[in-house]
Coordinates of C-alpha atoms and ligand atoms in Angstrom, one line a residue:
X612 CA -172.4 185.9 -127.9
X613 CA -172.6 184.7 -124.4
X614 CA -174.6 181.5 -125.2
X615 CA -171.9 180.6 -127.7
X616 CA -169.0 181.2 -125.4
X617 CA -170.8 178.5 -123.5
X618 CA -171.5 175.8 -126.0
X619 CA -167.7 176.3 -127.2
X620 CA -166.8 175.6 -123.2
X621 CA -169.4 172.4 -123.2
X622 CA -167.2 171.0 -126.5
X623 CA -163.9 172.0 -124.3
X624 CA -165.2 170.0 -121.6
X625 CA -166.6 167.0 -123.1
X626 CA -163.2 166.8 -125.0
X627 CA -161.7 166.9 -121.9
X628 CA -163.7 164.2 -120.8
X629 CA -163.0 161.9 -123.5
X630 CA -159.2 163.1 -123.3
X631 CA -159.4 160.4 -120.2
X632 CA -159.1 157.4 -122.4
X633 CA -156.2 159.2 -123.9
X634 CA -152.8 158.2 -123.2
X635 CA -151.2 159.8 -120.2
X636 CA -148.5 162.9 -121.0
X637 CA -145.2 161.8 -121.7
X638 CA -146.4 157.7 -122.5
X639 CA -145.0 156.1 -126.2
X640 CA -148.9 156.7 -126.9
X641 CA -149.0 160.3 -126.2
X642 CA -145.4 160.8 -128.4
X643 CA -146.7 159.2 -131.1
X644 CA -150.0 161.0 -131.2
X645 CA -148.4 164.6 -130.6
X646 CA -145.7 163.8 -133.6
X647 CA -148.4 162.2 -135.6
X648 CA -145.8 159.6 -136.0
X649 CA -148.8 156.9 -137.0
X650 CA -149.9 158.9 -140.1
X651 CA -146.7 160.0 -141.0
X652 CA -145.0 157.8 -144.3
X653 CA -142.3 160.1 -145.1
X654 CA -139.9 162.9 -144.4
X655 CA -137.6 165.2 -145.3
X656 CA -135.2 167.3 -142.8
X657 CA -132.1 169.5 -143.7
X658 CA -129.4 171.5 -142.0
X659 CA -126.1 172.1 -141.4
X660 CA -123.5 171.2 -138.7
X661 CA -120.5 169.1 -138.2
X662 CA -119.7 165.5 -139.2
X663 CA -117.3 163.1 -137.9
X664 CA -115.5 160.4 -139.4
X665 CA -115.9 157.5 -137.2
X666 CA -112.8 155.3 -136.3
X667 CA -110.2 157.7 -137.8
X668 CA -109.8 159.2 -134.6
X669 CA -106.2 161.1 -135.2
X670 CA -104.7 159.8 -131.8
X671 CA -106.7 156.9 -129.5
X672 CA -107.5 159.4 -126.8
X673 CA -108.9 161.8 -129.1
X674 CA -112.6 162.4 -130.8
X675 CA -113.4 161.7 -134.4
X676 CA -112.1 163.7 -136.9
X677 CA -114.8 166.8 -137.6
X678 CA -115.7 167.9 -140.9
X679 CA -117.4 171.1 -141.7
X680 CA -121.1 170.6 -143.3
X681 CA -122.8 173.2 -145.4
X682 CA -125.2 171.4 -146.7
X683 CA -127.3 168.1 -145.2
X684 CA -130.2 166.6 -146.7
X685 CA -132.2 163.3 -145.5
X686 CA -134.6 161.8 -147.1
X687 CA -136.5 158.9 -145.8
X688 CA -139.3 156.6 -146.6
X689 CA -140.8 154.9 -143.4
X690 CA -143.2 152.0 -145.5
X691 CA -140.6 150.9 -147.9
X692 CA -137.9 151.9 -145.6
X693 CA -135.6 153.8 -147.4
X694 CA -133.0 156.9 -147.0
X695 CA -131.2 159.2 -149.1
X696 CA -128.5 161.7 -147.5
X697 CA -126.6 164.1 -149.5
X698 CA -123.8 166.2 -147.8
X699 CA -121.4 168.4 -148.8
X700 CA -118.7 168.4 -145.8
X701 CA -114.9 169.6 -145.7
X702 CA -112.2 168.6 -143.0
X703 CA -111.8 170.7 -140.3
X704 CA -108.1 170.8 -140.2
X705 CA -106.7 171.1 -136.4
X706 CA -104.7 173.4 -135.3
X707 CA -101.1 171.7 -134.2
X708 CA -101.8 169.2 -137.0
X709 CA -100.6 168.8 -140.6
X710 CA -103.0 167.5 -142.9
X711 CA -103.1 167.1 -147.0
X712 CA -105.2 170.5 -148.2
X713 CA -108.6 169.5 -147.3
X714 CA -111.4 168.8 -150.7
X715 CA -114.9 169.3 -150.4
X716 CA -116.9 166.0 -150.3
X717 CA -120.2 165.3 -151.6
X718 CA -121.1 161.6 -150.6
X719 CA -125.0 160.2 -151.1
X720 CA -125.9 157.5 -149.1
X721 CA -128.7 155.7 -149.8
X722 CA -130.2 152.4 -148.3
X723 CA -133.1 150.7 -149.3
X724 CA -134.5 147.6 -147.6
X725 CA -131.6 144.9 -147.0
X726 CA -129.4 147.2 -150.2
X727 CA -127.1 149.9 -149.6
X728 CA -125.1 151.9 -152.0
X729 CA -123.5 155.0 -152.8
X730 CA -123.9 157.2 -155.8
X731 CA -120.3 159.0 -156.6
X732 CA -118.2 159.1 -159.4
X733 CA -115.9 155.8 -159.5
X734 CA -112.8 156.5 -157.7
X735 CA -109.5 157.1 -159.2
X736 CA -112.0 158.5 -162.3
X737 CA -111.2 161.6 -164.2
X738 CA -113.1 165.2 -162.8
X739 CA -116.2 164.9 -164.1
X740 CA -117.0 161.5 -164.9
X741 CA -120.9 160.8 -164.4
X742 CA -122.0 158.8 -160.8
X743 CA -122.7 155.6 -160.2
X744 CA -124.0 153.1 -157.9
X745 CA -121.5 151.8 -155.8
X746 CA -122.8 148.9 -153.6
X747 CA -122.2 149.1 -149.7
X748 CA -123.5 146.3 -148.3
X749 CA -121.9 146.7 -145.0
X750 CA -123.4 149.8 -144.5
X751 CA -127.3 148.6 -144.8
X752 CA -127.0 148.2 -140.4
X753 CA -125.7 151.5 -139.9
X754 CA -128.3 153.2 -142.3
X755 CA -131.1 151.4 -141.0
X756 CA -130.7 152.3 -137.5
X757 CA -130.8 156.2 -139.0
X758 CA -134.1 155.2 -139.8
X759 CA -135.4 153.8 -136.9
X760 CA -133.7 156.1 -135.1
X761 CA -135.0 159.3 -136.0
X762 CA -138.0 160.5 -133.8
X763 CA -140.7 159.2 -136.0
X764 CA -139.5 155.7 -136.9
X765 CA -138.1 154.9 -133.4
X766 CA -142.2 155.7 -132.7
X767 CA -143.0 153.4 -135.4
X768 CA -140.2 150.5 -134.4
X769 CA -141.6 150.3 -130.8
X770 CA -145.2 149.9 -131.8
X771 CA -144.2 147.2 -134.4
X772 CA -141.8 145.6 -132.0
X773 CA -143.9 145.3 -128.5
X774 CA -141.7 147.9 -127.1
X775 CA -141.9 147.7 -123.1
X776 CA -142.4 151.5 -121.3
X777 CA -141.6 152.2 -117.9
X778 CA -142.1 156.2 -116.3
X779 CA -138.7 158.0 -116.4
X780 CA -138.1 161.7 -115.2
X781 CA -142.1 162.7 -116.3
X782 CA -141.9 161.3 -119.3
X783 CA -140.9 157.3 -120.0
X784 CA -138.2 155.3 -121.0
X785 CA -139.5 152.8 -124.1
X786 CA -137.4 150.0 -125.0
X787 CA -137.5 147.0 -127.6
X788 CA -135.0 144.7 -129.9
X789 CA -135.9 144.4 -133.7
X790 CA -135.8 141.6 -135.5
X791 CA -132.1 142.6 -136.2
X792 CA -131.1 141.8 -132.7
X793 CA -130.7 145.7 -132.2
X794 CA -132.1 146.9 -129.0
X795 CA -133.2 150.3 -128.7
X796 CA -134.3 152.3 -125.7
X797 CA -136.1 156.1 -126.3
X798 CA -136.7 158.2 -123.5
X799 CA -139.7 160.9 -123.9
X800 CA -140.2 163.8 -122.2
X801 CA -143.4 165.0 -120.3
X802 CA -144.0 167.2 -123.9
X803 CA -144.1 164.1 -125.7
X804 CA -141.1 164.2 -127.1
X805 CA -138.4 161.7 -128.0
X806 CA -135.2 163.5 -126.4
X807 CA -132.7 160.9 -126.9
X808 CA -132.6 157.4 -128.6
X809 CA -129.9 154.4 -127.7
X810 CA -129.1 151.8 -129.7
X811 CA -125.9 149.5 -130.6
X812 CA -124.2 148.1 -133.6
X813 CA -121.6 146.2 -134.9
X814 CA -118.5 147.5 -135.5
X815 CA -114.9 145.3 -136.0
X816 CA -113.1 147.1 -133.5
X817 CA -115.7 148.1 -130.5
X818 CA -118.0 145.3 -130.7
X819 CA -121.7 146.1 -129.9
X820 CA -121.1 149.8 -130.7
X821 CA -123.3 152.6 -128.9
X822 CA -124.9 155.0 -130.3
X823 CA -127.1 157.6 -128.9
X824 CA -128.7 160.4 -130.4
X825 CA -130.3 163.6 -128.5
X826 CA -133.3 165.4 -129.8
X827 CA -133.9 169.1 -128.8
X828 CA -135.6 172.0 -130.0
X829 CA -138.7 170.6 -130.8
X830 CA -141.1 172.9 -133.0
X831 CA -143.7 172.8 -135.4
X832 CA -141.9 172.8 -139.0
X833 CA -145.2 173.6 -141.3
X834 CA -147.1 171.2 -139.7
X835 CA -144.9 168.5 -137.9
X836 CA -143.1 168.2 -135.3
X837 CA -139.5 168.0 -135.0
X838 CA -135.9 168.7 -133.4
X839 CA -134.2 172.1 -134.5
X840 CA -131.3 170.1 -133.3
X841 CA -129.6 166.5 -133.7
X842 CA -126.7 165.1 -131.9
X843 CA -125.8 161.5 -132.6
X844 CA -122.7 160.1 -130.9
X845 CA -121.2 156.6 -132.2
X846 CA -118.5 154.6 -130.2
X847 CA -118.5 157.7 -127.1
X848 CA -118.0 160.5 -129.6
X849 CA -119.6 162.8 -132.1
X850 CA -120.7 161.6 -135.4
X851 CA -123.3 164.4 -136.1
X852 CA -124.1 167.6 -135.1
X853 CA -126.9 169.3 -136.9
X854 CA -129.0 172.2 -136.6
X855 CA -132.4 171.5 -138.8
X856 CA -133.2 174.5 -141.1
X857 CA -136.3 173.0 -142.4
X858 CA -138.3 170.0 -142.6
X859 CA -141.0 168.6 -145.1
X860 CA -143.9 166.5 -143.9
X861 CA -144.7 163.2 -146.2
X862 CA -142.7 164.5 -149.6
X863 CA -142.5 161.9 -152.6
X864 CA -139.7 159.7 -151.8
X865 CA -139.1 157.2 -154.2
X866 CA -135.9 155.6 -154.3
X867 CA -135.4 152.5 -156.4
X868 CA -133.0 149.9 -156.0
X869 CA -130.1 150.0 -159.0
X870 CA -129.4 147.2 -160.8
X871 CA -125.6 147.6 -159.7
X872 CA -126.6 147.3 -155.5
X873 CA -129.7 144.2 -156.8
X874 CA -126.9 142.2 -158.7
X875 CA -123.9 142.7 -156.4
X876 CA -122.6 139.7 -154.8
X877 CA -118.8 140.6 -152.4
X878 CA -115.9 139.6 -154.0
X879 CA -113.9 137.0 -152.9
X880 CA -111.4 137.7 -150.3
X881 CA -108.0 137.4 -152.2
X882 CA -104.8 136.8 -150.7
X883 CA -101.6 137.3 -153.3
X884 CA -98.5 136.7 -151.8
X885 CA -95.2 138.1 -153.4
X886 CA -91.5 137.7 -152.1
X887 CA -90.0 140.4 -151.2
X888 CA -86.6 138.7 -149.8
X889 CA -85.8 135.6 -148.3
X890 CA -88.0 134.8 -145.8
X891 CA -90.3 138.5 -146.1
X892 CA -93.9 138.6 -147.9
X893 CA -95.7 140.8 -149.0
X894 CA -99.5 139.8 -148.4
X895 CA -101.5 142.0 -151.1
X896 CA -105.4 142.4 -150.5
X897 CA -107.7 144.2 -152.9
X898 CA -107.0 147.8 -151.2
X899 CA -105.2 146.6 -147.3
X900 CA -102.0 144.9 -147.2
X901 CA -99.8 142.8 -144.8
X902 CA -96.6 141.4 -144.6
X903 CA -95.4 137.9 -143.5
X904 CA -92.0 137.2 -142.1
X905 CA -90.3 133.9 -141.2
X906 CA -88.6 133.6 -138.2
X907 CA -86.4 130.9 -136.9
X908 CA -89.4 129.1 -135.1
X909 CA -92.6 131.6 -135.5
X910 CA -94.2 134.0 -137.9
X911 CA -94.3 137.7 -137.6
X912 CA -97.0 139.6 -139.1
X913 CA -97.4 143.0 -140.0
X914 CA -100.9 144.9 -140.0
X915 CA -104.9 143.0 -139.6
X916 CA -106.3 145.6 -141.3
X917 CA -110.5 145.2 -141.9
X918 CA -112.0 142.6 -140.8
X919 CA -112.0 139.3 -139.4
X920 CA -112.8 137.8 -142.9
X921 CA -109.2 139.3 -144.4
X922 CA -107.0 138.1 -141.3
X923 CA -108.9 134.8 -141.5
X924 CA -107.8 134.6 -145.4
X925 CA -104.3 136.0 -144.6
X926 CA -103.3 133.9 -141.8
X927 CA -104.6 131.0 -144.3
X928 CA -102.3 131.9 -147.4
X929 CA -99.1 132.7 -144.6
X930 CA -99.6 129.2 -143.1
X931 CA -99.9 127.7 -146.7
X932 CA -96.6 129.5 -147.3
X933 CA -94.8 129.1 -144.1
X934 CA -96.5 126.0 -142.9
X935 CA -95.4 124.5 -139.2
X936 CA -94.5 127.5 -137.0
X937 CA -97.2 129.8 -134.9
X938 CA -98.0 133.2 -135.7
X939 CA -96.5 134.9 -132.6
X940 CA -96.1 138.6 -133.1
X941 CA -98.8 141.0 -134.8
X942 CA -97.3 144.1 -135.4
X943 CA -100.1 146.8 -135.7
X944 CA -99.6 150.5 -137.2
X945 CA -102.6 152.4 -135.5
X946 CA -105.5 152.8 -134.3
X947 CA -107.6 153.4 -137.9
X948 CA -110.5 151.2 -137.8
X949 CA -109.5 150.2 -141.5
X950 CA -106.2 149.1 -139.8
X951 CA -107.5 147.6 -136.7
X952 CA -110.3 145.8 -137.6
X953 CA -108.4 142.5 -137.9
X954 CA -106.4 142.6 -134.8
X955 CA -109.1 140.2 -132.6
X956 CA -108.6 137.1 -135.1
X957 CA -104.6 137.4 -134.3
X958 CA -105.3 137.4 -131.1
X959 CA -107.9 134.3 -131.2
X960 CA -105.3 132.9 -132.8
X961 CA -102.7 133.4 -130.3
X962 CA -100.3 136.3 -131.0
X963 CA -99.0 138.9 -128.9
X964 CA -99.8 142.5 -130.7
X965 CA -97.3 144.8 -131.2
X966 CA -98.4 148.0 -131.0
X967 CA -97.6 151.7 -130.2
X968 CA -98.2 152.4 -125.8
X969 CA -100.9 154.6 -126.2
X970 CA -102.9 151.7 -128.2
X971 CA -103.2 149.6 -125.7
X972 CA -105.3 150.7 -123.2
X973 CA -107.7 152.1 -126.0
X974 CA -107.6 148.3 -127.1
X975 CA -108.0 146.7 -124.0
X976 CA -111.0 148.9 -123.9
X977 CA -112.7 148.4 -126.6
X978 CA -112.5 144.6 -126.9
X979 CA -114.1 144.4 -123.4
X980 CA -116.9 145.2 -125.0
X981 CA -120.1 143.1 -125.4
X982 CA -120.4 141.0 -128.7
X983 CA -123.7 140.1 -129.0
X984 CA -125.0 141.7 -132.6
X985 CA -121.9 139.5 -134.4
X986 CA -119.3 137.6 -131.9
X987 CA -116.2 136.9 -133.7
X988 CA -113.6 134.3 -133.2
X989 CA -112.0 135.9 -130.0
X990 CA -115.4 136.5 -128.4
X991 CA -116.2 132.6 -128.8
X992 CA -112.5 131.8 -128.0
X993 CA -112.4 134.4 -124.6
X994 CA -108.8 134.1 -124.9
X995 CA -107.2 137.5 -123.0
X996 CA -105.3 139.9 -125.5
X997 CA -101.4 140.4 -124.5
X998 CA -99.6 143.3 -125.9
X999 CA -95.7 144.2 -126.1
X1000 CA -95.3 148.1 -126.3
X1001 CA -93.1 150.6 -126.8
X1002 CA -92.6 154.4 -127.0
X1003 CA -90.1 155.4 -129.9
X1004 CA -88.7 151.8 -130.8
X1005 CA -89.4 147.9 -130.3
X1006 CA -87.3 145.2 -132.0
X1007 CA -88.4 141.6 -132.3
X1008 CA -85.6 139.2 -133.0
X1009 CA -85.0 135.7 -133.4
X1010 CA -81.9 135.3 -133.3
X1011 CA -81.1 136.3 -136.5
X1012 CA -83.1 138.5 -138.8
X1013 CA -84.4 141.7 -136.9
X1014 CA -87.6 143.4 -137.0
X1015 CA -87.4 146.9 -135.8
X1016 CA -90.5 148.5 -135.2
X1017 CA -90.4 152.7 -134.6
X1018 CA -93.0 155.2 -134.3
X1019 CA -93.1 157.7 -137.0
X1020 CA -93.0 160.8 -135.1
X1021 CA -95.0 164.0 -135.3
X1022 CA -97.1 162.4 -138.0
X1023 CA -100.0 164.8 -138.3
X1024 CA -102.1 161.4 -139.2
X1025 CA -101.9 159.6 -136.0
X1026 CA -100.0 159.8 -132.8
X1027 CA -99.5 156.8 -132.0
X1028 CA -98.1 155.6 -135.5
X1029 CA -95.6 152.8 -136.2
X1030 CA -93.2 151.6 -139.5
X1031 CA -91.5 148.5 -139.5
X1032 CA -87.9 148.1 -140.8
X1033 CA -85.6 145.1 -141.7
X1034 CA -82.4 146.4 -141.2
X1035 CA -80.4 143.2 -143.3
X1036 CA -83.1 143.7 -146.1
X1037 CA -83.4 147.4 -146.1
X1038 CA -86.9 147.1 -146.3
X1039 CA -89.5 149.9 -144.7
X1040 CA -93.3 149.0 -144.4
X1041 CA -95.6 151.8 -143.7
X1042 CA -98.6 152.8 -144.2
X1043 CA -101.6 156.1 -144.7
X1044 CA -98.0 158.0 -144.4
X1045 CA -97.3 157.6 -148.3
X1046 CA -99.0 155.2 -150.9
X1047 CA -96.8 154.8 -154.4
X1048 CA -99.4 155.6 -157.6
X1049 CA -99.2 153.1 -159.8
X1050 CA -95.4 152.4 -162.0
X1051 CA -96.9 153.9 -164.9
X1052 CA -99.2 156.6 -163.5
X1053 CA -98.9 160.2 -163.7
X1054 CA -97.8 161.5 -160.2
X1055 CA -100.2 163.6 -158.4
X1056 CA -100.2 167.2 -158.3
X1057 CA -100.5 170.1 -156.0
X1058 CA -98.5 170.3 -152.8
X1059 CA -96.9 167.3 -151.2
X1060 CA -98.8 165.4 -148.4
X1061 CA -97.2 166.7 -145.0
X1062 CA -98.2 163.0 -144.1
X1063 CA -95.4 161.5 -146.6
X1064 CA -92.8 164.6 -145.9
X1065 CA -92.7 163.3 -142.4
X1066 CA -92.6 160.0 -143.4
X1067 CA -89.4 160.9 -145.2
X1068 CA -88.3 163.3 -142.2
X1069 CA -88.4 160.4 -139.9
X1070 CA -86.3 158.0 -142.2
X1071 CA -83.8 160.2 -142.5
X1072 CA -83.9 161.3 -138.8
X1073 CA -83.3 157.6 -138.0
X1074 CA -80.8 157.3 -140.7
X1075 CA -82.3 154.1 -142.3
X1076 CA -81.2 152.7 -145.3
X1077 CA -84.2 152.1 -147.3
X1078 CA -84.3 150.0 -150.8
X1079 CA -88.0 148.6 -150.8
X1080 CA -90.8 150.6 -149.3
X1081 CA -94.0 148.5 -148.7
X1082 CA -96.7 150.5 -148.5
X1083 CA -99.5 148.5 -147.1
X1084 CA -101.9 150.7 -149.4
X1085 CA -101.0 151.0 -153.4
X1086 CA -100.1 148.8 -156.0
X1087 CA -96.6 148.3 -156.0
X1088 CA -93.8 147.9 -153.6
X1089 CA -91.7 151.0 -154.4
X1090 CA -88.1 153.0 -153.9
X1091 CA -86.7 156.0 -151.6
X1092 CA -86.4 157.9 -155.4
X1093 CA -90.3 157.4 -155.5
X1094 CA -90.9 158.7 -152.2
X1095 CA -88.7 161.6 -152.4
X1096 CA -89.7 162.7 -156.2
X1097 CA -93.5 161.9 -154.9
X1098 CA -92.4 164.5 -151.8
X1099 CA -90.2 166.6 -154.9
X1100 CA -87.2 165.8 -153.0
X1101 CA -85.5 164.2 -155.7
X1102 CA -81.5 164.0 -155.4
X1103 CA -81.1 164.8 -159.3
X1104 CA -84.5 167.5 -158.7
X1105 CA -83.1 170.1 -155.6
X1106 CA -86.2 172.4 -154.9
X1107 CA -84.6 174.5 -152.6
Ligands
LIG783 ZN1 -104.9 155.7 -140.9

């Protein structure tokens, strides 16, 4: 017995003897050999937590919007590389704050390569209707980084990008840019564990966008390695919070490419102008619209929503249509990335926005930010943004027509939320307060929004006389009679 007690302590020690020319405790090296992150090719984790829905923050001082998750399942393929995420999440709805009835969502993200879709049922389709592909090819940045991101592939990125290591707090700090321009910098902690992983992308409205997710809880899920707990935060704030339930070392994870995502090439962007009254446009997009109005010696537009490629097509078609005068005035409704993301190329271009007081400084903010992943016009123009605010009510004016511009107030949507009203034309431009359905299409059921009940409230609060409502989402410019039978406020329907 004694003799083998001995021979097992001569193996300990001449293990411990070639453990010199291992890697020193809390080194990239020494991560990647504890997490096996070399061998690994695949894995599967799943949990449940919170989500947040980035840039729909409901006021600009405020977090992303969190949504209860009950179920969470990534799947990811480190050769190919691939994911697959399946959620089911509902809206958390905040206390002090009126939202629509909350529905359960069940998105699937998937990303393969330089291809990104989704797999839902089309939208606007009937309950029921089978899933499809739906291509998102502006999404392939964000999923990639999940990848790369994740303990194991951030591992994997810095030994196939030459990552640099310096000693941090015990452990190290390991940093590198892919090919992607992305920089990411991991720090691991003297248990050879990642613990948190930064990195940056692109985003319309906050430029070179952080995002920095914290590892804890490491244990041994049947045989690897991994957090109990994930925190990501995107833009300052919260995206995920999970707590892992279980995780599956090197499970089949085959995701193929669908025709739809191969073959999809963007539509153009398409600019339709219609008249709306003398002098007032309505600028239609595919789902974001604008509106256009001649001055006396300038152009006032209302809403960049998206991108820089839509306000680039928009202040195209308005120039063709109203050619010789500047655009001096963008009027802006809030702070919704979908609504905000256009707002730099107005400024580039040299407009003053005009937008609620608490959007400013949240602006201001955001567009100091570094551009390096994508700089758009402004960031190669380094022109400074100016702003006219207001609290409850701005009016721009040339002399003639006037543009009054109020915040709709108490709006569980946003806080700092504005409509637009032409008092000669009796013409009201809001918008993610109501959106007509379509002339011939059944009106929805269930309860009103509270969104569009306030919208109402605040029209007749500020006794405007409303003809044409142009909602700057929907397909048709519509009538008070729409709104209120859409809120079942109809004059010839009382419901009280
Ligand atoms: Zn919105």
């Amino acid at each position: 017995m004694r003799k083998v007690i001995v021979v097992v302590l001569g193996l300990a020690i001449a293990a411990s003897v070639a453990a010199c020319a291992q890697p020193e405790a809390g080194s990239l090296q020494a991560a990647t050999a504890a997490l096996g992150a070399n061998q690994l090719k695949s894995i599967e984790y799943s949990g449940t937590g919170k989500w947040f829905q980035f840039g729909q923050a409901p006021s600009p001082t405020l977090p992303w919007p969190a949504f209860d998750v009950s179920s969470f399942t990534a799947r990811i393929n480190y050769e190919t590389p691939a994911a697959r995420v399946q959620m089911e999440r509902i809206q958390v709805v905040e206390p002090n704050r009126a939202r629509p009835a909350p529905v359960k969502q069940q998105p699937i993200q998937v990303v393969s390569g330089t291809y990104a879709w989704n797999v839902a049922a089309p939208p606007g389709s009937a309950a029921g209707t089978a899933p499809v592909p739906q291509p998102q090819p502006a999404a392939v940045e964000e999923r990639t980084m999940e990848i790369w991101t994740t303990p194991h592939g951030f591992l994997k990125a810095a030994a196939a990008n030459n990552a640099t290591s310096q000693p941090a707090n015990g452990g190290s700090e390991v940093s590198f840019t892919d090919a992607g321009k992305h920089r990411y910098v991991g720090r691991i902690n003297a248990q050879n564990q990642v613990e948190r992983v930064q990195t940056w992308i692109d985003n319309t409205v906050l430029g070179d966008t952080p995002v920095e997710i914290t590892y804890s809880d490491y244990r041994d899920f049947n045989g690897v390695m991994f957090p109990g707990k994930i925190v990501r935060t995107q833009g300052g704030y919260p995206v995920l919070d999970l707590t892992v339930s279980a995780v599956a070392k090197d499970p089949v994870v085959d995701i193929a490419v669908p025709s739809e995502a191969r073959s999809f090439s963007p539509p153009p962007v398409t600019v339709a102008m219609e008249k709306l009254a003398d002098g007032v446009y309505y600028v239609k997009g595919g789902s974001h619209h604008s509106i256009a109005i001649d001055q006396n010696d300038h152009i006032v537009v209302v809403e960049a929503p998206q991108d820089e490629a839509r306000s680039t097509a928009v202040i195209a078609k308005v120039k063709e249509t109203i050619p010789n005068k500047p655009i001096k005035y963008l009027v802006n409704t809030h702070a919704h990335f979908d609504h905000s993301g256009g707002l730099r190329t107005y400024v580039a271009e040299g407009a003053t926005i005009v937008t609620h007081e608490m959007n400013k400084p949240y602006y201001e903010q955001a567009w100091a930010a570094p551009r390096t992943i994508n700089p758009d016009k402004l960031a190669q123009a380094s022109r400074p943004a100016t702003f006219e605010t207001f609290t409850d009510k701005h009016t721009l004016t040339d002399g003639h027509r006037i543009i009054d511009v109020y915040k709709i107030a108490g709006s569980g949507h946003n806080d700092a939320f504005a409509m637009v009203y032409l008092p000669a034309e009796k013409i009201l431009m809001e918008v993610d307060a109501w959106a007509p359905v379509a002339a011939n299409a059944p009106p929805p059921q269930g309860p009103p929004s509270p969104f569009a009940v306030n919208l109402y409230d605040n029209i007749k609060r500020l006794n405007l006389d409303v003809k044409q409502i142009a909602a700057l989402h929907g397909p048709r410019v519509a009538t008070m009679a729409d709104l209120q039978s859409a809120i079942g406020r109809a004059g010839t329907n009382p419901t009280h």
